XYZ file of C-alpha atoms in Angstrom:
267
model
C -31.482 -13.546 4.567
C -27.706 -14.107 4.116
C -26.578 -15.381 0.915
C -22.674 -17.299 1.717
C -20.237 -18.067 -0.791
C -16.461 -19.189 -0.889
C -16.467 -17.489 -4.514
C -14.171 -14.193 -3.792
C -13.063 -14.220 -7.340
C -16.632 -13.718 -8.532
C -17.352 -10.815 -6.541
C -13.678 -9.239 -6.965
C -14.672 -9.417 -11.043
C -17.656 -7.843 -9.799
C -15.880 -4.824 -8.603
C -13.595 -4.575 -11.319
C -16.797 -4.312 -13.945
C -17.809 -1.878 -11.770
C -14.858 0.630 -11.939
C -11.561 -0.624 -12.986
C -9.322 1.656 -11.392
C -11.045 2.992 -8.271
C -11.595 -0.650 -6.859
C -8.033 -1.764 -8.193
C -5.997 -1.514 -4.734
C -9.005 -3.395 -2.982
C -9.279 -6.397 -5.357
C -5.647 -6.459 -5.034
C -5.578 -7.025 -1.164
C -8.600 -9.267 -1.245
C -7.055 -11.508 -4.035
C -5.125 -13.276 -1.421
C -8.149 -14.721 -0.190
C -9.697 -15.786 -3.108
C -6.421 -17.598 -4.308
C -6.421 -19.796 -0.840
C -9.703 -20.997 -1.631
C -8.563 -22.377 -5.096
C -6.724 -24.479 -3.069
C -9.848 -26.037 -1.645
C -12.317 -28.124 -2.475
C -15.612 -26.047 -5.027
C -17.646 -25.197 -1.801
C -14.935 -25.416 1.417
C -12.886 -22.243 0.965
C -12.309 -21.150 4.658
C -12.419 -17.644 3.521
C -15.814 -16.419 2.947
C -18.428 -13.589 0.881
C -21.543 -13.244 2.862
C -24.322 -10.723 0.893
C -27.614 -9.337 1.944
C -29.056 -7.394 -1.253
C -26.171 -5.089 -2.308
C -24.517 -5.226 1.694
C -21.399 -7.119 0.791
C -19.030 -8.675 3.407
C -15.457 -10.675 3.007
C -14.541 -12.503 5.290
C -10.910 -14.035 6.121
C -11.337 -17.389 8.087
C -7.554 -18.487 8.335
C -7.354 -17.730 12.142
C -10.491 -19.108 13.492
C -8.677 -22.863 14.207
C -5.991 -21.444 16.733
C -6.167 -21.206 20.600
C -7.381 -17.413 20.625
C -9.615 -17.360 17.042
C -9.699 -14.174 15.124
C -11.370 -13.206 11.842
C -10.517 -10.186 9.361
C -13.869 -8.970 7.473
C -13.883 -5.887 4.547
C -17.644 -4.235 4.361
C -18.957 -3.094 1.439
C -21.759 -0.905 0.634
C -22.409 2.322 -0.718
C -22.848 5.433 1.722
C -26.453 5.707 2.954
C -27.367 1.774 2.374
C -28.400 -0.020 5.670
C -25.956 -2.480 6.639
C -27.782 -3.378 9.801
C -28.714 -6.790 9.391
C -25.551 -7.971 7.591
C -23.418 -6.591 10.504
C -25.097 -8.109 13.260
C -25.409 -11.425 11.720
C -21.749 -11.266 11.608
C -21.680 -10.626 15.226
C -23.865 -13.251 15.674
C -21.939 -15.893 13.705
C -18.529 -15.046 15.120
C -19.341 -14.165 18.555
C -16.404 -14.973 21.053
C -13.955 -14.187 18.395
C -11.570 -11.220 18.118
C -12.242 -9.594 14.705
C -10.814 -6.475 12.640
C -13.666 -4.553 10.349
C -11.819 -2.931 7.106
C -14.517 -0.703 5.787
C -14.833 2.368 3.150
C -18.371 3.831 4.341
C -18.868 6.220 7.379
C -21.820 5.509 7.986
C -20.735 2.168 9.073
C -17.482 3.327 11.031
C -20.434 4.970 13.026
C -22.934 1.657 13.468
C -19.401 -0.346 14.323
C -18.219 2.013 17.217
C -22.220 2.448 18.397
C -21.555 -1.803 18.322
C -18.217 -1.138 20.827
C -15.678 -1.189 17.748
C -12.242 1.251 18.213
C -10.727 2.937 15.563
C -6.581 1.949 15.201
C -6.061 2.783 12.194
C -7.022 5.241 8.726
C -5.293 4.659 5.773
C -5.823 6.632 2.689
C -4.503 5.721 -0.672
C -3.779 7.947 -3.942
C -3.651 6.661 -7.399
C -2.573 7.735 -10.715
C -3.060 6.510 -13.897
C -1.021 7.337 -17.490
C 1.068 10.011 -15.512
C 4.123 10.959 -17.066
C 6.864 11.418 -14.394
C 10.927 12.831 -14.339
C 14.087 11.446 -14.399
C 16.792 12.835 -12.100
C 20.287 12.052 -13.250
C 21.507 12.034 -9.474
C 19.042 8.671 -8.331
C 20.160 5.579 -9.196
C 18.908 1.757 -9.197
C 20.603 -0.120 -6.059
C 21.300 -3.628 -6.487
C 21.808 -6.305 -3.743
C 25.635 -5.278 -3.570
C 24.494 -1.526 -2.449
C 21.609 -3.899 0.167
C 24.336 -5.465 1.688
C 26.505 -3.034 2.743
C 23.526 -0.921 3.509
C 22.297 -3.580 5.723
C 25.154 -3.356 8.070
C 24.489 0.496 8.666
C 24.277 1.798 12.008
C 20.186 2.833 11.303
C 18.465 -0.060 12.545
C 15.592 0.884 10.627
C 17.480 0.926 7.462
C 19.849 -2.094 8.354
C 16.263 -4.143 9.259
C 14.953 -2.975 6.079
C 17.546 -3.930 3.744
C 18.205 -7.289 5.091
C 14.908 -8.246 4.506
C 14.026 -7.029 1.157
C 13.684 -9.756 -0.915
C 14.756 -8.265 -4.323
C 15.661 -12.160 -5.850
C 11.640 -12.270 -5.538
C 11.958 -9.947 -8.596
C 9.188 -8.156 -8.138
C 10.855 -5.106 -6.327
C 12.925 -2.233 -7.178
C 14.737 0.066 -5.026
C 15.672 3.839 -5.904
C 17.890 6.298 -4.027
C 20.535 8.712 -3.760
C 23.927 7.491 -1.665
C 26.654 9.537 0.091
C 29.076 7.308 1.914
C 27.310 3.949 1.743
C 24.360 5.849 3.199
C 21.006 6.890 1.605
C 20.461 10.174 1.569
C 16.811 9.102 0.005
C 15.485 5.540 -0.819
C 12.297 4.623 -2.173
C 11.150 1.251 -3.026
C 8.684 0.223 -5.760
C 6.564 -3.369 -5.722
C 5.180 -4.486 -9.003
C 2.057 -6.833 -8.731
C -0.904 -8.134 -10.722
C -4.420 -8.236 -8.747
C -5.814 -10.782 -11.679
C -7.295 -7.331 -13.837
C -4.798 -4.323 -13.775
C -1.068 -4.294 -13.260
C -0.238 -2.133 -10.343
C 2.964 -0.385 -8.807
C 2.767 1.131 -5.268
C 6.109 2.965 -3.612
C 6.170 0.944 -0.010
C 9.205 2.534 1.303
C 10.241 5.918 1.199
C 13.064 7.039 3.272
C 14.849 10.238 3.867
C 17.677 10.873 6.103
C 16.501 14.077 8.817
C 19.291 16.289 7.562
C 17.794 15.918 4.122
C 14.066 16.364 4.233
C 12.383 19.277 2.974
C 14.023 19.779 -0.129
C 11.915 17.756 -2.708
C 14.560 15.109 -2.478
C 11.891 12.266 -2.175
C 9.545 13.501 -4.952
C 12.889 13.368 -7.299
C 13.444 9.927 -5.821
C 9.994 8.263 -6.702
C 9.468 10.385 -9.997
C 12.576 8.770 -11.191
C 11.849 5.217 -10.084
C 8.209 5.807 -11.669
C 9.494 7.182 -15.308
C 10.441 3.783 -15.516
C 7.422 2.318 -15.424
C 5.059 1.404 -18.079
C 2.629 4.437 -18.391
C -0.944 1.724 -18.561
C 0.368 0.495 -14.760
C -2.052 1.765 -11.989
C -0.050 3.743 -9.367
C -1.093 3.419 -5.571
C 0.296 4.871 -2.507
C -1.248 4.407 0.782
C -0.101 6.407 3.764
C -1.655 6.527 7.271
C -3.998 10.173 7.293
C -2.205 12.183 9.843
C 0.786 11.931 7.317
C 0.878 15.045 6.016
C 3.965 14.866 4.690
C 2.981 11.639 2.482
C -0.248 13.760 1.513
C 1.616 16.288 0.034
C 4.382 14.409 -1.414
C 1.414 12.224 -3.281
C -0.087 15.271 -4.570
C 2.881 16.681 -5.927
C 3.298 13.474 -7.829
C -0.019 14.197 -9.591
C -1.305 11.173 -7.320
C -5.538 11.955 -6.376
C -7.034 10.533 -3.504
C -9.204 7.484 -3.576
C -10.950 6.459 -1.123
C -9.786 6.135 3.088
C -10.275 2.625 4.519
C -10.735 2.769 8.103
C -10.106 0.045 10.276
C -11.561 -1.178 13.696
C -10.967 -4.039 16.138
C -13.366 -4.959 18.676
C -13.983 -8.587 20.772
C -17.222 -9.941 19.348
């Protein structure tokens, strides 16, 4: 039998209890949801928790009211545990409706594709905790004088970037190295809360091609990260075929995590 709930927050406390650090990045992506049901009525969240024994599902409901209805759910349950009957209730319940399954277990990758779920994407994240890192006398802090005059630079991708950026949000910091108005490496750091640990993940790291392969990023996010308190959980996610990010985490003393692998499929 399925047990629903609109109480994310109770279940994200949940995790914490249950390890602190590991299940920081998650709680901080599934926050989101918990804080639009506070704006809700006790009992009429539109995002949901639905639980068979230990078989934990979260489900975001914020698309299911437009012309072509999708839902976003994140499966949880240890490797080995049967989440059989959970997942086909859910198939069940939102049948007709395009969803995306964000899940950490293999075991139910493998159930979801037997189901017709494809695989677009595998993201794996690194963390690091009380790590000590360098300073590099050659980065410096940009400010939104260096953003606009970087945002008129002749890289789109760069330009895009740093006329969006909303440092006034104050929650950002960007880090690089310039030669004629141009970075020859950028990184960018975002500072949140996730309602238990304070967190800091690099979410833009940029080298220009006639630069790479000479440690220049490492220097660049060291620096930005020796100023950062030492009891702030770092995260960096890259996609899994990025070798290059693997290493460059690894080098920063970063250890792997855990891989979240996610799959769309029309229910």
């Amino acid at each position: 039998m399925v047990i629903w709930s609109d109480n994310i927050q109770e279940y994200l406390a949940g995790l914490d209890a249950k390890d602190h650090l590991s299940n920081a990045g998650t709680i901080y992506y599934l926050k989101e949801l918990s804080d639009e049901n506070a704006t809700y009525p006790a009992g009429e969240g539109v995002n949901l928790l639905a639980r068979i024994g230990d078989a934990v599902a979260v489900i975001n409901g914020m698309s299911l009211e437009i012309e072509c209805p999708s839902v976003e759910i994140w499966l949880f349950g240890d490797n080995g545990q049967d989440m059989t009957d959970l997942v086909n209730c859910l198939f069940h319940k939102y049948a007709g409706v395009s969803c995306e399954f964000h899940c950490f277990n293999q075991d139910v990758v493998d159930f979801l594709e037997q189901k017709g779920a494809e695989t677009y994407d595998e993201t794996l994240e690194y963390v690091g905790h009380g790590l000590k890192f360098n300073q590099a006398d050659d980065i410096l802090k940009l400010t939104e004088e260096h953003f606009e005059v970087l945002a008129q630079s002749e890289d789109e991708d760069i330009a895009m970037y740093c006329g969006e950026l909303p440092l006034s949000e104050g929650n950002y910091a960007v880090y690089g190295k310039m030669e004629c108005d141009s970075p020859i490496t950028i990184c960018t750091l975002e500072f949140n809360h996730n309602g238990f640990a304070d967190l800091v993940e690099p979410i833009w790291v940029y080298t220009s091609t006639n630069c790479r392969r000479n440690g220049l990023a490492k220097r660049c996010i060291g620096h930005a990260l020796s100023n950062v308190d030492e009891n702030v959980l770092v995260m960096y996610h890259m996609e899994s075929e990025n070798q290059s990010s693997i290493k460059l985490a690894e080098s920063l003393g970063l250890i792997f995590n855990n891989k979240c692998v996610s799959l769309a499929v029309d229910l």
